[in-house]
Amino acid sequence: MATLAPAEVTLTPSAAARVAAIAARQGKPAILRLAVDGGGCSGFQYKFELADTVADDDAVAETGAARLVVDSISLDLVRGCAVDYVESLGGAAFKVENPNAASGCGCGSSFSV
């Protein structure tokens, strides 16, 4: 298990608090997995899920008691990003600010490089 340098991937305090709250309600560890899958309206899409464990090849970023884990393949596409949790009139969601994305879709869940 590798630990990311602070500039690799960041989990904001807001996102960390939300991960911890969701995990506590579900009786799981506060581990948010970010993966990138092919598809979506822009070519790639972000996939979030609570993880039970950290895999040997995962990169890990910690904020407070919460951890963000990224598999080695997805890391190349999200290196330098920040994962935030935002609430607005349109709803609430985890949001990825990805400096590697050349463009994104209107909903913010997919991107292209």
mmCIF file with all atom_site columns, C-alpha atoms in Angstrom:
data_model
loop_
_atom_site.group_PDB
_atom_site.id
_atom_site.type_symbol
_atom_site.label_atom_id
_atom_site.label_alt_id
_atom_site.label_comp_id
_atom_site.label_asym_id
_atom_site.label_entity_id
_atom_site.label_seq_id
_atom_site.pdbx_PDB_ins_code
_atom_site.Cartn_x
_atom_site.Cartn_y
_atom_site.Cartn_z
_atom_site.occupancy
_atom_site.B_iso_or_equiv
_atom_site.pdbx_formal_charge
_atom_site.auth_seq_id
_atom_site.auth_comp_id
_atom_site.auth_asym_id
_atom_site.auth_atom_id
_atom_site.pdbx_PDB_model_num
ATOM 1   C CA . MET A 1 1   ? 0.000   0.000  0.000   1.00 0.00 ? 1   MET A CA 1
ATOM 2   C CA . ALA A 1 2   ? 1.455   3.332  -1.079  1.00 0.00 ? 2   ALA A CA 1
ATOM 3   C CA . THR A 1 3   ? 0.769   6.659  0.572   1.00 0.00 ? 3   THR A CA 1
ATOM 4   C CA . LEU A 1 4   ? 0.261   9.526  -1.836  1.00 0.00 ? 4   LEU A CA 1
ATOM 5   C CA . ALA A 1 5   ? 2.279   12.687 -1.605  1.00 0.00 ? 5   ALA A CA 1
ATOM 6   C CA . PRO A 1 6   ? 0.013   15.603 -0.601  1.00 0.00 ? 6   PRO A CA 1
ATOM 7   C CA . ALA A 1 7   ? -0.180  16.901 -4.193  1.00 0.00 ? 7   ALA A CA 1
ATOM 8   C CA . GLU A 1 8   ? -1.139  13.501 -5.735  1.00 0.00 ? 8   GLU A CA 1
ATOM 9   C CA . VAL A 1 9   ? -4.809  13.279 -4.717  1.00 0.00 ? 9   VAL A CA 1
ATOM 10  C CA . THR A 1 10  ? -6.655  15.186 -2.022  1.00 0.00 ? 10  THR A CA 1
ATOM 11  C CA . LEU A 1 11  ? -9.766  14.395 0.003   1.00 0.00 ? 11  LEU A CA 1
ATOM 12  C CA . THR A 1 12  ? -11.215 17.664 1.278   1.00 0.00 ? 12  THR A CA 1
ATOM 13  C CA . PRO A 1 13  ? -12.386 17.978 4.894   1.00 0.00 ? 13  PRO A CA 1
ATOM 14  C CA . SER A 1 14  ? -15.992 18.238 3.657   1.00 0.00 ? 14  SER A CA 1
ATOM 15  C CA . ALA A 1 15  ? -15.666 14.990 1.679   1.00 0.00 ? 15  ALA A CA 1
ATOM 16  C CA . ALA A 1 16  ? -13.861 13.271 4.562   1.00 0.00 ? 16  ALA A CA 1
ATOM 17  C CA . ALA A 1 17  ? -16.673 14.212 6.969   1.00 0.00 ? 17  ALA A CA 1
ATOM 18  C CA . ARG A 1 18  ? -19.297 12.884 4.556   1.00 0.00 ? 18  ARG A CA 1
ATOM 19  C CA . VAL A 1 19  ? -17.390 9.613  4.027   1.00 0.00 ? 19  VAL A CA 1
ATOM 20  C CA . ALA A 1 20  ? -17.120 9.163  7.793   1.00 0.00 ? 20  ALA A CA 1
ATOM 21  C CA . ALA A 1 21  ? -20.852 9.830  8.268   1.00 0.00 ? 21  ALA A CA 1
ATOM 22  C CA . ILE A 1 22  ? -21.929 7.408  5.526   1.00 0.00 ? 22  ILE A CA 1
ATOM 23  C CA . ALA A 1 23  ? -19.511 4.738  6.721   1.00 0.00 ? 23  ALA A CA 1
ATOM 24  C CA . ALA A 1 24  ? -20.725 5.057  10.328  1.00 0.00 ? 24  ALA A CA 1
ATOM 25  C CA . ARG A 1 25  ? -24.357 4.616  9.245   1.00 0.00 ? 25  ARG A CA 1
ATOM 26  C CA . GLN A 1 26  ? -23.438 1.519  7.225   1.00 0.00 ? 26  GLN A CA 1
ATOM 27  C CA . GLY A 1 27  ? -21.079 0.076  9.836   1.00 0.00 ? 27  GLY A CA 1
ATOM 28  C CA . LYS A 1 28  ? -18.114 0.168  7.436   1.00 0.00 ? 28  LYS A CA 1
ATOM 29  C CA . PRO A 1 29  ? -14.638 1.664  7.621   1.00 0.00 ? 29  PRO A CA 1
ATOM 30  C CA . ALA A 1 30  ? -14.328 5.265  6.363   1.00 0.00 ? 30  ALA A CA 1
ATOM 31  C CA . ILE A 1 31  ? -12.643 4.318  3.076   1.00 0.00 ? 31  ILE A CA 1
ATOM 32  C CA . LEU A 1 32  ? -13.842 5.941  -0.163  1.00 0.00 ? 32  LEU A CA 1
ATOM 33  C CA . ARG A 1 33  ? -12.690 4.235  -3.354  1.00 0.00 ? 33  ARG A CA 1
ATOM 34  C CA . LEU A 1 34  ? -12.351 6.401  -6.466  1.00 0.00 ? 34  LEU A CA 1
ATOM 35  C CA . ALA A 1 35  ? -12.030 4.505  -9.740  1.00 0.00 ? 35  ALA A CA 1
ATOM 36  C CA . VAL A 1 36  ? -12.228 5.535  -13.372 1.00 0.00 ? 36  VAL A CA 1
ATOM 37  C CA . ASP A 1 37  ? -14.237 3.453  -15.850 1.00 0.00 ? 37  ASP A CA 1
ATOM 38  C CA . GLY A 1 38  ? -14.609 3.820  -19.591 1.00 0.00 ? 38  GLY A CA 1
ATOM 39  C CA . GLY A 1 39  ? -17.970 5.264  -20.595 1.00 0.00 ? 39  GLY A CA 1
ATOM 40  C CA . GLY A 1 40  ? -20.065 8.218  -19.636 1.00 0.00 ? 40  GLY A CA 1
ATOM 41  C CA . CYS A 1 41  ? -20.937 11.013 -22.009 1.00 0.00 ? 41  CYS A CA 1
ATOM 42  C CA . SER A 1 42  ? -17.324 12.280 -22.206 1.00 0.00 ? 42  SER A CA 1
ATOM 43  C CA . GLY A 1 43  ? -15.287 9.060  -22.447 1.00 0.00 ? 43  GLY A CA 1
ATOM 44  C CA . PHE A 1 44  ? -14.395 8.252  -18.823 1.00 0.00 ? 44  PHE A CA 1
ATOM 45  C CA . GLN A 1 45  ? -16.559 8.291  -15.722 1.00 0.00 ? 45  GLN A CA 1
ATOM 46  C CA . TYR A 1 46  ? -15.810 8.517  -12.023 1.00 0.00 ? 46  TYR A CA 1
ATOM 47  C CA . LYS A 1 47  ? -16.987 5.695  -9.814  1.00 0.00 ? 47  LYS A CA 1
ATOM 48  C CA . PHE A 1 48  ? -17.262 6.069  -6.025  1.00 0.00 ? 48  PHE A CA 1
ATOM 49  C CA . GLU A 1 49  ? -17.961 3.359  -3.477  1.00 0.00 ? 49  GLU A CA 1
ATOM 50  C CA . LEU A 1 50  ? -17.199 2.610  0.140   1.00 0.00 ? 50  LEU A CA 1
ATOM 51  C CA . ALA A 1 51  ? -14.449 0.013  0.405   1.00 0.00 ? 51  ALA A CA 1
ATOM 52  C CA . ASP A 1 52  ? -14.069 -2.571 3.145   1.00 0.00 ? 52  ASP A CA 1
ATOM 53  C CA . THR A 1 53  ? -10.307 -2.855 2.733   1.00 0.00 ? 53  THR A CA 1
ATOM 54  C CA . VAL A 1 54  ? -7.337  -1.267 0.997   1.00 0.00 ? 54  VAL A CA 1
ATOM 55  C CA . ALA A 1 55  ? -5.767  -3.381 -1.760  1.00 0.00 ? 55  ALA A CA 1
ATOM 56  C CA . ASP A 1 56  ? -2.007  -3.898 -1.939  1.00 0.00 ? 56  ASP A CA 1
ATOM 57  C CA . ASP A 1 57  ? -1.661  -1.782 -5.109  1.00 0.00 ? 57  ASP A CA 1
ATOM 58  C CA . ASP A 1 58  ? -3.930  1.072  -3.928  1.00 0.00 ? 58  ASP A CA 1
ATOM 59  C CA . ALA A 1 59  ? -2.614  4.554  -3.385  1.00 0.00 ? 59  ALA A CA 1
ATOM 60  C CA . VAL A 1 60  ? -4.015  6.100  -0.203  1.00 0.00 ? 60  VAL A CA 1
ATOM 61  C CA . ALA A 1 61  ? -4.670  9.688  0.874   1.00 0.00 ? 61  ALA A CA 1
ATOM 62  C CA . GLU A 1 62  ? -5.908  10.408 4.406   1.00 0.00 ? 62  GLU A CA 1
ATOM 63  C CA . THR A 1 63  ? -7.866  13.354 5.742   1.00 0.00 ? 63  THR A CA 1
ATOM 64  C CA . GLY A 1 64  ? -8.808  13.022 9.381   1.00 0.00 ? 64  GLY A CA 1
ATOM 65  C CA . ALA A 1 65  ? -10.247 9.569  9.981   1.00 0.00 ? 65  ALA A CA 1
ATOM 66  C CA . ALA A 1 66  ? -11.265 9.060  6.336   1.00 0.00 ? 66  ALA A CA 1
ATOM 67  C CA . ARG A 1 67  ? -9.177  7.579  3.553   1.00 0.00 ? 67  ARG A CA 1
ATOM 68  C CA . LEU A 1 68  ? -9.391  7.958  -0.212  1.00 0.00 ? 68  LEU A CA 1
ATOM 69  C CA . VAL A 1 69  ? -8.053  4.963  -2.135  1.00 0.00 ? 69  VAL A CA 1
ATOM 70  C CA . VAL A 1 70  ? -7.267  4.874  -5.842  1.00 0.00 ? 70  VAL A CA 1
ATOM 71  C CA . ASP A 1 71  ? -6.161  1.828  -7.815  1.00 0.00 ? 71  ASP A CA 1
ATOM 72  C CA . SER A 1 72  ? -2.909  2.107  -9.768  1.00 0.00 ? 72  SER A CA 1
ATOM 73  C CA . ILE A 1 73  ? -4.613  2.205  -13.189 1.00 0.00 ? 73  ILE A CA 1
ATOM 74  C CA . SER A 1 74  ? -7.087  4.957  -12.251 1.00 0.00 ? 74  SER A CA 1
ATOM 75  C CA . LEU A 1 75  ? -4.366  6.988  -10.534 1.00 0.00 ? 75  LEU A CA 1
ATOM 76  C CA . ASP A 1 76  ? -2.812  7.982  -13.861 1.00 0.00 ? 76  ASP A CA 1
ATOM 77  C CA . LEU A 1 77  ? -6.107  9.640  -14.864 1.00 0.00 ? 77  LEU A CA 1
ATOM 78  C CA . VAL A 1 78  ? -6.799  11.448 -11.573 1.00 0.00 ? 78  VAL A CA 1
ATOM 79  C CA . ARG A 1 79  ? -3.325  12.386 -10.337 1.00 0.00 ? 79  ARG A CA 1
ATOM 80  C CA . GLY A 1 80  ? -3.440  15.882 -8.814  1.00 0.00 ? 80  GLY A CA 1
ATOM 81  C CA . CYS A 1 81  ? -7.225  15.895 -8.333  1.00 0.00 ? 81  CYS A CA 1
ATOM 82  C CA . ALA A 1 82  ? -9.228  16.947 -5.303  1.00 0.00 ? 82  ALA A CA 1
ATOM 83  C CA . VAL A 1 83  ? -12.335 15.035 -4.217  1.00 0.00 ? 83  VAL A CA 1
ATOM 84  C CA . ASP A 1 84  ? -14.869 17.306 -2.547  1.00 0.00 ? 84  ASP A CA 1
ATOM 85  C CA . TYR A 1 85  ? -18.428 16.925 -1.270  1.00 0.00 ? 85  TYR A CA 1
ATOM 86  C CA . VAL A 1 86  ? -20.762 19.692 -2.416  1.00 0.00 ? 86  VAL A CA 1
ATOM 87  C CA . GLU A 1 87  ? -24.361 20.459 -1.564  1.00 0.00 ? 87  GLU A CA 1
ATOM 88  C CA . SER A 1 88  ? -26.510 22.705 -3.739  1.00 0.00 ? 88  SER A CA 1
ATOM 89  C CA . LEU A 1 89  ? -30.145 23.212 -4.668  1.00 0.00 ? 89  LEU A CA 1
ATOM 90  C CA . GLY A 1 90  ? -29.674 20.545 -7.340  1.00 0.00 ? 90  GLY A CA 1
ATOM 91  C CA . GLY A 1 91  ? -28.550 17.936 -4.821  1.00 0.00 ? 91  GLY A CA 1
ATOM 92  C CA . ALA A 1 92  ? -25.460 16.736 -3.022  1.00 0.00 ? 92  ALA A CA 1
ATOM 93  C CA . ALA A 1 93  ? -22.600 14.675 -4.418  1.00 0.00 ? 93  ALA A CA 1
ATOM 94  C CA . PHE A 1 94  ? -18.913 13.928 -4.375  1.00 0.00 ? 94  PHE A CA 1
ATOM 95  C CA . LYS A 1 95  ? -17.172 16.081 -6.987  1.00 0.00 ? 95  LYS A CA 1
ATOM 96  C CA . VAL A 1 96  ? -13.769 15.562 -8.583  1.00 0.00 ? 96  VAL A CA 1
ATOM 97  C CA . GLU A 1 97  ? -11.694 18.593 -9.550  1.00 0.00 ? 97  GLU A CA 1
ATOM 98  C CA . ASN A 1 98  ? -9.394  16.917 -12.065 1.00 0.00 ? 98  ASN A CA 1
ATOM 99  C CA . PRO A 1 99  ? -6.552  18.943 -13.639 1.00 0.00 ? 99  PRO A CA 1
ATOM 100 C CA . ASN A 1 100 ? -6.008  16.120 -16.170 1.00 0.00 ? 100 ASN A CA 1
ATOM 101 C CA . ALA A 1 101 ? -9.477  16.447 -17.693 1.00 0.00 ? 101 ALA A CA 1
ATOM 102 C CA . ALA A 1 102 ? -9.492  18.228 -21.039 1.00 0.00 ? 102 ALA A CA 1
ATOM 103 C CA . SER A 1 103 ? -13.285 18.481 -20.908 1.00 0.00 ? 103 SER A CA 1
ATOM 104 C CA . GLY A 1 104 ? -16.189 17.245 -18.852 1.00 0.00 ? 104 GLY A CA 1
ATOM 105 C CA . CYS A 1 105 ? -19.914 16.807 -19.044 1.00 0.00 ? 105 CYS A CA 1
ATOM 106 C CA . GLY A 1 106 ? -22.554 19.042 -17.540 1.00 0.00 ? 106 GLY A CA 1
ATOM 107 C CA . CYS A 1 107 ? -23.310 16.657 -14.690 1.00 0.00 ? 107 CYS A CA 1
ATOM 108 C CA . GLY A 1 108 ? -19.636 16.451 -13.665 1.00 0.00 ? 108 GLY A CA 1
ATOM 109 C CA . SER A 1 109 ? -19.524 12.654 -13.492 1.00 0.00 ? 109 SER A CA 1
ATOM 110 C CA . SER A 1 110 ? -17.580 12.050 -16.701 1.00 0.00 ? 110 SER A CA 1
ATOM 111 C CA . PHE A 1 111 ? -14.554 13.558 -18.426 1.00 0.00 ? 111 PHE A CA 1
ATOM 112 C CA . SER A 1 112 ? -12.116 13.203 -21.308 1.00 0.00 ? 112 SER A CA 1
ATOM 113 C CA . VAL A 1 113 ? -8.342  13.572 -21.407 1.00 0.00 ? 113 VAL A CA 1
#
